[in-house]
Short mmCIF file of C-alpha atoms (C1' of nucleotides) in Angstrom, two decimals:
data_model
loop_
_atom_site.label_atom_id
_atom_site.label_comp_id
_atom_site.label_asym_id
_atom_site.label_seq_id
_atom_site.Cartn_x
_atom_site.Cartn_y
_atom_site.Cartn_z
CA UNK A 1 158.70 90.70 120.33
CA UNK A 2 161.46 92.99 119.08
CA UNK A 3 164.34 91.25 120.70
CA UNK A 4 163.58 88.29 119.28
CA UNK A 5 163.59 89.63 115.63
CA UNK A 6 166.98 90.86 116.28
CA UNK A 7 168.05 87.58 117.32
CA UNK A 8 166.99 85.89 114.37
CA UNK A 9 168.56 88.42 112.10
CA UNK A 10 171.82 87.70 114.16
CA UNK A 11 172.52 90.36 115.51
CA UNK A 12 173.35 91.75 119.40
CA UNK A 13 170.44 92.81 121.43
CA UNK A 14 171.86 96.17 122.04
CA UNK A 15 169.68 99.45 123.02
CA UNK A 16 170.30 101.38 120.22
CA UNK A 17 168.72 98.91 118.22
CA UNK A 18 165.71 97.83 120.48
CA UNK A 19 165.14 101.92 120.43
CA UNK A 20 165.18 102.42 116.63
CA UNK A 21 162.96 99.19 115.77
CA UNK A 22 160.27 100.77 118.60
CA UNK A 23 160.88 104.07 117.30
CA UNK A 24 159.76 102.70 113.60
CA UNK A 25 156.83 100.61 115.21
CA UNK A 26 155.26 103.10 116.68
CA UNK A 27 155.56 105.79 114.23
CA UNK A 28 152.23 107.30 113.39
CA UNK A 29 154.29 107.98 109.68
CA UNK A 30 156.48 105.47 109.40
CA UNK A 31 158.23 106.05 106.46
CA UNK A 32 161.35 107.60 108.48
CA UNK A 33 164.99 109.31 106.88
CA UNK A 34 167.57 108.86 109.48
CA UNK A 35 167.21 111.86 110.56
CA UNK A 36 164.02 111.57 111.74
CA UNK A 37 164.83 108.34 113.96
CA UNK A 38 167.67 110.37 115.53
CA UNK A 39 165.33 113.16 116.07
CA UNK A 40 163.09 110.78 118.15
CA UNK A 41 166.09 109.05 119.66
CA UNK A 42 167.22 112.42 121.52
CA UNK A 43 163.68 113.71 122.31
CA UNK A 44 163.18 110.27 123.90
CA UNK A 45 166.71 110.20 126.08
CA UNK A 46 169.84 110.73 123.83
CA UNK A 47 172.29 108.47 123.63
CA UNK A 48 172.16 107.28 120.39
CA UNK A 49 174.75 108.82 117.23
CA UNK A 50 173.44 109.55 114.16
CA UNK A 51 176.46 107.59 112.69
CA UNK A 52 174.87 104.27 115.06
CA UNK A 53 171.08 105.36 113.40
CA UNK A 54 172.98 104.71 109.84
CA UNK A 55 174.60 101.69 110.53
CA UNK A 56 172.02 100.16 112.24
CA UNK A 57 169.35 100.82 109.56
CA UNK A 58 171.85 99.47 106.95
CA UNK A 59 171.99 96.36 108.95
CA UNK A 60 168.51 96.01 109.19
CA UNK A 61 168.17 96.53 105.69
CA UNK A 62 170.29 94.10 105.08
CA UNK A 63 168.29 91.40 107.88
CA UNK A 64 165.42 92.26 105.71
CA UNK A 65 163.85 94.10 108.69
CA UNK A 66 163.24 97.24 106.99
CA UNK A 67 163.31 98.62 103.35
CA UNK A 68 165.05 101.56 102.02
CA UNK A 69 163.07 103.95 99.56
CA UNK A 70 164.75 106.38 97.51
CA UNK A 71 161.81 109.22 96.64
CA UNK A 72 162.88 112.17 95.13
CA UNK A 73 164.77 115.06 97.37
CA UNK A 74 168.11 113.39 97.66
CA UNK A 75 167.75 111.48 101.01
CA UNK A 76 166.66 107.84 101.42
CA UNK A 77 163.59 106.79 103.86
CA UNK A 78 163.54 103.61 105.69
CA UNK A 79 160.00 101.65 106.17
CA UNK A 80 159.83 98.83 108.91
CA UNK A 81 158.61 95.09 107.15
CA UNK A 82 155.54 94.03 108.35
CA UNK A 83 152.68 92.54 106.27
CA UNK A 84 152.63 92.66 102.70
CA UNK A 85 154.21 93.88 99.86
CA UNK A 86 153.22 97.47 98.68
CA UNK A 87 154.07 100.90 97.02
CA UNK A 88 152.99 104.69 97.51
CA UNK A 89 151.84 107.00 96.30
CA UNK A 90 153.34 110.20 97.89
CA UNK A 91 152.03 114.00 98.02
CA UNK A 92 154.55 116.42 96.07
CA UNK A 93 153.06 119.64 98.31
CA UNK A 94 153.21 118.16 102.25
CA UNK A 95 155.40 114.63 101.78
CA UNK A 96 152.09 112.13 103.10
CA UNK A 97 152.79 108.82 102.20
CA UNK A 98 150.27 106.43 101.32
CA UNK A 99 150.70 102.74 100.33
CA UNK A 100 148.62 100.68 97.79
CA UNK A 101 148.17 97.09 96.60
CA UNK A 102 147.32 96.49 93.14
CA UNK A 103 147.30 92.97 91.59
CA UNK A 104 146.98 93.91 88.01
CA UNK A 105 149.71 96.30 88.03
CA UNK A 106 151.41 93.57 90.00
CA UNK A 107 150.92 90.85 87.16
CA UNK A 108 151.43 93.10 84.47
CA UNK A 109 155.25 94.11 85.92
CA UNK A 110 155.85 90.50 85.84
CA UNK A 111 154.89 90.06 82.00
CA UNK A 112 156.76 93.26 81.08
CA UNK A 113 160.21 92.00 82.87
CA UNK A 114 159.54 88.55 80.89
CA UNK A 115 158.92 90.65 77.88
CA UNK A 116 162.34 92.65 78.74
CA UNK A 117 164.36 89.40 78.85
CA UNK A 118 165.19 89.94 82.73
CA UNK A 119 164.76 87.99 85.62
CA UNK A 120 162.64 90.40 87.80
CA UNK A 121 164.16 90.93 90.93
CA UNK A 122 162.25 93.90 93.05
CA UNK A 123 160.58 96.84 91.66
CA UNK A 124 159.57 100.28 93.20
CA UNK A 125 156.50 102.09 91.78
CA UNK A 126 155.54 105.54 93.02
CA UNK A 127 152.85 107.96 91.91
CA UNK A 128 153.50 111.39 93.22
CA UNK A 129 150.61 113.52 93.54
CA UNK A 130 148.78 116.18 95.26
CA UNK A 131 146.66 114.72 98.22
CA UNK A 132 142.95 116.11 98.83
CA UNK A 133 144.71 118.39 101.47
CA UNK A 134 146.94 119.62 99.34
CA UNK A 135 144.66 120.45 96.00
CA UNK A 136 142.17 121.70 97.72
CA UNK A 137 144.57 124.32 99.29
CA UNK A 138 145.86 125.09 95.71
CA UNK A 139 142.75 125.48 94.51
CA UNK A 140 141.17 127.42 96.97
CA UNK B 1 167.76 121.70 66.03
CA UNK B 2 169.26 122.10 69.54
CA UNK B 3 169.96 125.61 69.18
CA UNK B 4 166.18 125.85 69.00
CA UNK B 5 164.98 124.07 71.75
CA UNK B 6 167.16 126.35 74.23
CA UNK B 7 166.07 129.13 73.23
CA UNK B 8 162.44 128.21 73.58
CA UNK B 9 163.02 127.47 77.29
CA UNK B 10 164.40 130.41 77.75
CA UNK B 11 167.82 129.67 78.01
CA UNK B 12 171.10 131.75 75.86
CA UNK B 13 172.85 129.62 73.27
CA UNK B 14 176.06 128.85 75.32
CA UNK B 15 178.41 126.34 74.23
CA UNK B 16 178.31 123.97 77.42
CA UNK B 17 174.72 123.80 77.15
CA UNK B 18 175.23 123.01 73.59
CA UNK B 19 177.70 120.61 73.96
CA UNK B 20 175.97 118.79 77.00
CA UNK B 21 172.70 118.37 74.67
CA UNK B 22 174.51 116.97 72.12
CA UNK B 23 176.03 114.49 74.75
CA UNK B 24 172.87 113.42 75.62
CA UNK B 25 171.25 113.17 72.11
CA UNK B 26 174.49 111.49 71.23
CA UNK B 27 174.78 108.87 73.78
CA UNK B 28 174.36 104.90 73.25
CA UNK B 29 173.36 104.80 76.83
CA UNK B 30 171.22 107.80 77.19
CA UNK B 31 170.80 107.73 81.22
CA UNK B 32 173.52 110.03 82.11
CA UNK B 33 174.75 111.07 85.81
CA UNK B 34 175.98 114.71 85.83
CA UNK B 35 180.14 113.23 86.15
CA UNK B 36 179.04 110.86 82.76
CA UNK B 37 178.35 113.75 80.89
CA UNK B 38 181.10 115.96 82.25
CA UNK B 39 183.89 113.24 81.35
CA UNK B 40 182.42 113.07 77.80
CA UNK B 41 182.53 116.56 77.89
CA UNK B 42 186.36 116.60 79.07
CA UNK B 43 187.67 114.03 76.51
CA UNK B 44 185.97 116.14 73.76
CA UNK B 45 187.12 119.57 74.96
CA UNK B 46 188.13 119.86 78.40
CA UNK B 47 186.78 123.15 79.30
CA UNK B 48 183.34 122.83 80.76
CA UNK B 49 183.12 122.47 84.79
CA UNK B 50 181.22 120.34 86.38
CA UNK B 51 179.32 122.86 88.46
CA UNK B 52 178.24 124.27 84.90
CA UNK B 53 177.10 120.30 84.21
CA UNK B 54 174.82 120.36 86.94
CA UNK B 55 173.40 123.92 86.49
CA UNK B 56 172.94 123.32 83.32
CA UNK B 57 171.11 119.68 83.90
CA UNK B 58 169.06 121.50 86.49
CA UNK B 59 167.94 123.99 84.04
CA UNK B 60 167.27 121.45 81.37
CA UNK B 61 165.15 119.90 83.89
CA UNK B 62 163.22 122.84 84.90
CA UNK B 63 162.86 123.61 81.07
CA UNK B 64 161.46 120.18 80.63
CA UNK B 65 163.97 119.14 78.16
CA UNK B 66 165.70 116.49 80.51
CA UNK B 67 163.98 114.32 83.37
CA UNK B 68 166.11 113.26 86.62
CA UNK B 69 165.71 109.76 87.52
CA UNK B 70 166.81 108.80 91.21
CA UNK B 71 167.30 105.43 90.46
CA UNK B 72 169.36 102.89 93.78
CA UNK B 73 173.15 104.43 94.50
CA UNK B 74 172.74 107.79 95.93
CA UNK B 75 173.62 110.02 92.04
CA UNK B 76 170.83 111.34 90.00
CA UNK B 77 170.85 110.13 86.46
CA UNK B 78 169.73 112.68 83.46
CA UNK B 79 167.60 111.07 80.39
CA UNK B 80 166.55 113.39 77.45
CA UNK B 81 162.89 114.25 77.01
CA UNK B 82 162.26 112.76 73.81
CA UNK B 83 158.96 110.50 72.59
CA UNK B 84 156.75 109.34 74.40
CA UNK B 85 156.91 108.92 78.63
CA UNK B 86 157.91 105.63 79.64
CA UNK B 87 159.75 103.75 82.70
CA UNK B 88 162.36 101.76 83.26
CA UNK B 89 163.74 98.53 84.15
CA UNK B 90 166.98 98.25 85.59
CA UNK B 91 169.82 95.25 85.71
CA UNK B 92 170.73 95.69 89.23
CA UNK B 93 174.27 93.68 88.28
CA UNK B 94 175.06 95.68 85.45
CA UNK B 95 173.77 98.56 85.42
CA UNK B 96 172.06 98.36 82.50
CA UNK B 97 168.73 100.56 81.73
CA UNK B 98 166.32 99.59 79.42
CA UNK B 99 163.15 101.50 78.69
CA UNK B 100 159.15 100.16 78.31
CA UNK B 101 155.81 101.55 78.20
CA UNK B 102 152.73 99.19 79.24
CA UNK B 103 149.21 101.15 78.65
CA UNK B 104 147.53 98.46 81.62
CA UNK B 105 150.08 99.94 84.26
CA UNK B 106 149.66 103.42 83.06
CA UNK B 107 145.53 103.30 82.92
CA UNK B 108 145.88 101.07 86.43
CA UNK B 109 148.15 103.96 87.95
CA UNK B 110 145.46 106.60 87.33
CA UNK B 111 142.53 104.28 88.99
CA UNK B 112 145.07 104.15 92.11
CA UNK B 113 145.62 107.64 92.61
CA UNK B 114 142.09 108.50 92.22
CA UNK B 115 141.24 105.77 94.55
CA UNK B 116 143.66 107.55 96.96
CA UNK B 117 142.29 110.42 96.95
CA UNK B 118 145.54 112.01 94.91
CA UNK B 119 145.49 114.20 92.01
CA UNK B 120 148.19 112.73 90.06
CA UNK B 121 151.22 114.81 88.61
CA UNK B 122 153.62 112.16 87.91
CA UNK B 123 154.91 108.89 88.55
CA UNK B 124 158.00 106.77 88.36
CA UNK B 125 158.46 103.02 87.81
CA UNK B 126 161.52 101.22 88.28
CA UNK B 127 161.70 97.33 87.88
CA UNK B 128 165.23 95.84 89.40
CA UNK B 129 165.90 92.88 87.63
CA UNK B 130 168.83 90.91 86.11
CA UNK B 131 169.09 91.22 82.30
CA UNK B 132 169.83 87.93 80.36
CA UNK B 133 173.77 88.60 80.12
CA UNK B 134 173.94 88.61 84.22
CA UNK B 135 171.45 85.58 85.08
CA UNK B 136 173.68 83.81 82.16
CA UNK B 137 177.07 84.90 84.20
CA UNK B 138 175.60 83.99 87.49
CA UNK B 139 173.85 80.53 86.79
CA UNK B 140 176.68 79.57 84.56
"C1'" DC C 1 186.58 87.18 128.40
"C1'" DT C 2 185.98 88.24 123.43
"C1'" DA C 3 184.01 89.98 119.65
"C1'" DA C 4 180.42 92.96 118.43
"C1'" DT C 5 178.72 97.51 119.05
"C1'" DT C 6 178.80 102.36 119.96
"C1'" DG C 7 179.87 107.64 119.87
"C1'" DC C 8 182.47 110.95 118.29
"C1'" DA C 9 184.74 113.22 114.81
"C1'" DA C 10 186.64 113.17 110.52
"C1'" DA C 11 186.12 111.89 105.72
"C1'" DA C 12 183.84 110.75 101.59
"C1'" DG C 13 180.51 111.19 97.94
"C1'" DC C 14 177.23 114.10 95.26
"C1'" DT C 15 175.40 118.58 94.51
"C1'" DT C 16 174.97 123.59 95.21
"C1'" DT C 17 176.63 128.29 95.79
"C1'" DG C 18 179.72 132.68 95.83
"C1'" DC C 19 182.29 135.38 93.06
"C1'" DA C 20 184.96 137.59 89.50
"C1'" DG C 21 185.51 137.43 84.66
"C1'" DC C 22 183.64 136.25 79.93
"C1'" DG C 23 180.23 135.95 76.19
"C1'" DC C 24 175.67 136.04 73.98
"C1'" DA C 25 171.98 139.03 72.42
"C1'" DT D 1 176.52 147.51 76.62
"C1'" DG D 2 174.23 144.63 80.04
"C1'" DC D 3 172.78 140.67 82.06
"C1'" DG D 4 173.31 135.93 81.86
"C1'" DC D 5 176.56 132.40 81.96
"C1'" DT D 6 180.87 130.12 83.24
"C1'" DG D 7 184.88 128.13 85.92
"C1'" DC D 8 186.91 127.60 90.02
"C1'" DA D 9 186.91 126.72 94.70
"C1'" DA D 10 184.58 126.48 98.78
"C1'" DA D 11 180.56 125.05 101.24
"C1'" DG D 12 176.44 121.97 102.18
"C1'" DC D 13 174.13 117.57 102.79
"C1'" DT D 14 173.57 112.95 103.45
"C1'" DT D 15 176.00 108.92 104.48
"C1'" DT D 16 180.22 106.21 105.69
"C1'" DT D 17 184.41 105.10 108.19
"C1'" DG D 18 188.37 105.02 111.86
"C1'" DC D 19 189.18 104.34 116.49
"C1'" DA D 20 189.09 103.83 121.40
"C1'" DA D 21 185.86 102.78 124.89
"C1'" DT D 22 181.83 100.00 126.11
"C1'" DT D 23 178.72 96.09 126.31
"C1'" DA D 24 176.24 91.78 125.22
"C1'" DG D 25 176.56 86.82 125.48
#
DNA sequence: CTAATTGCAAAAGCTTTGCAGCGCA
DNA sequence: TGCGCTGCAAAGCTTTTGCAATTAG
């Protein structure tokens, strides 16, 4: 229940917000920029400022709702919480975004921030690639 | 020899260029944002722009003498191309960048992209952590 | 009722681009 | 000599902020 998640994050169950955490449920990608929320905010009814998507990803960010990637091409991307850690592996030709789990490479980043001397905080590993789409196109 | 390199890639023997490779050959801390190198380049001289500082990262890039990381905070950050590829871990109170290669997470990364279904081009690891100066500061 | 929230518009970064003049090859 | 390169200033993009009106609790 999204309403209650806001609650617990402490913050006001407002329509704005109850819009953009449905908006990033129910996206078939959901890796979203801002831009694409707002995009889906005024196809769905259009009320909602682009300066109101910012803020109220930021907050959620900050509620731990939702996590902030920074791939390459200058703008961030903003991925709802829900299950497990993971990272992606994105397509450099069309943008598809994929996510993978992998326990060694988990350990090992572990062991190599020991190594390092620093007290591992987060991490963000992304492979970019060319998906089967994609190569086959190029090669074709 | 720098003079060298450019002209490999293509690129005349200007003076900025010249001066902005030595900056980053130079440079205790060698990840760079474009406005690092052009106040280097402004307490040497004082006669580069900074347009010029990002064309001419941009062309470094595309020449394959520099790599642009987009590390947290919005600004790109230059690095030279030198040795071997590697990634980075990052003191997320500092600042502070320091570099590591681990052959399990490389070999690992290919497995995962195959497993995809991705032909892999590249890929770009960034551990957030807090080196041993910080978690001293902060615990004591 | 009160403080949080919102929309709009304006501003603030970082980065790119247009253009006339300068410099390398 | 010619084209590439440069500096400056202006524009472009994403993101943030100020403010008055609105709304949740």
């Amino acid at each position: 229940m999204d309403n209650h998640d806001l609650r617990k994050a402490g913050l006001k169950v407002t329509l704005p917000r109850i819009k953009i955490l449905q908006i990033l449920e129910t996206a078939e990608q959901h890796h979203m920029s801002a831009e694409d929320v707002f995009k889906k905010l005024l196809s769905s009814d259009g009320d909602v400022g682009l300066a109101t998507v910012y803020r109220v990803l930021t907050q959620f960010e900050s509620a731990g709702l939702v996590t902030r990637h920074n791939f390459e091409g200058g703008h961030s991307v903003f991925e709802l919480n829900q299950g497990e850690h993971h990272d992606h592996i994105v397509c450099s030709c069309c943008g598809l975004v994929k996510e993978f789990y992998d326990d060694i490479i988990e350990e090992q980043q572990k062991h190599v921030a020991k190594k390092a001397g620093f007290e591992m905080i987060d991490h963000s590993l992304t492979i970019y690639g060319l998906c089967q789409t994609c190569a086959n196109e190029n090669s074709g």
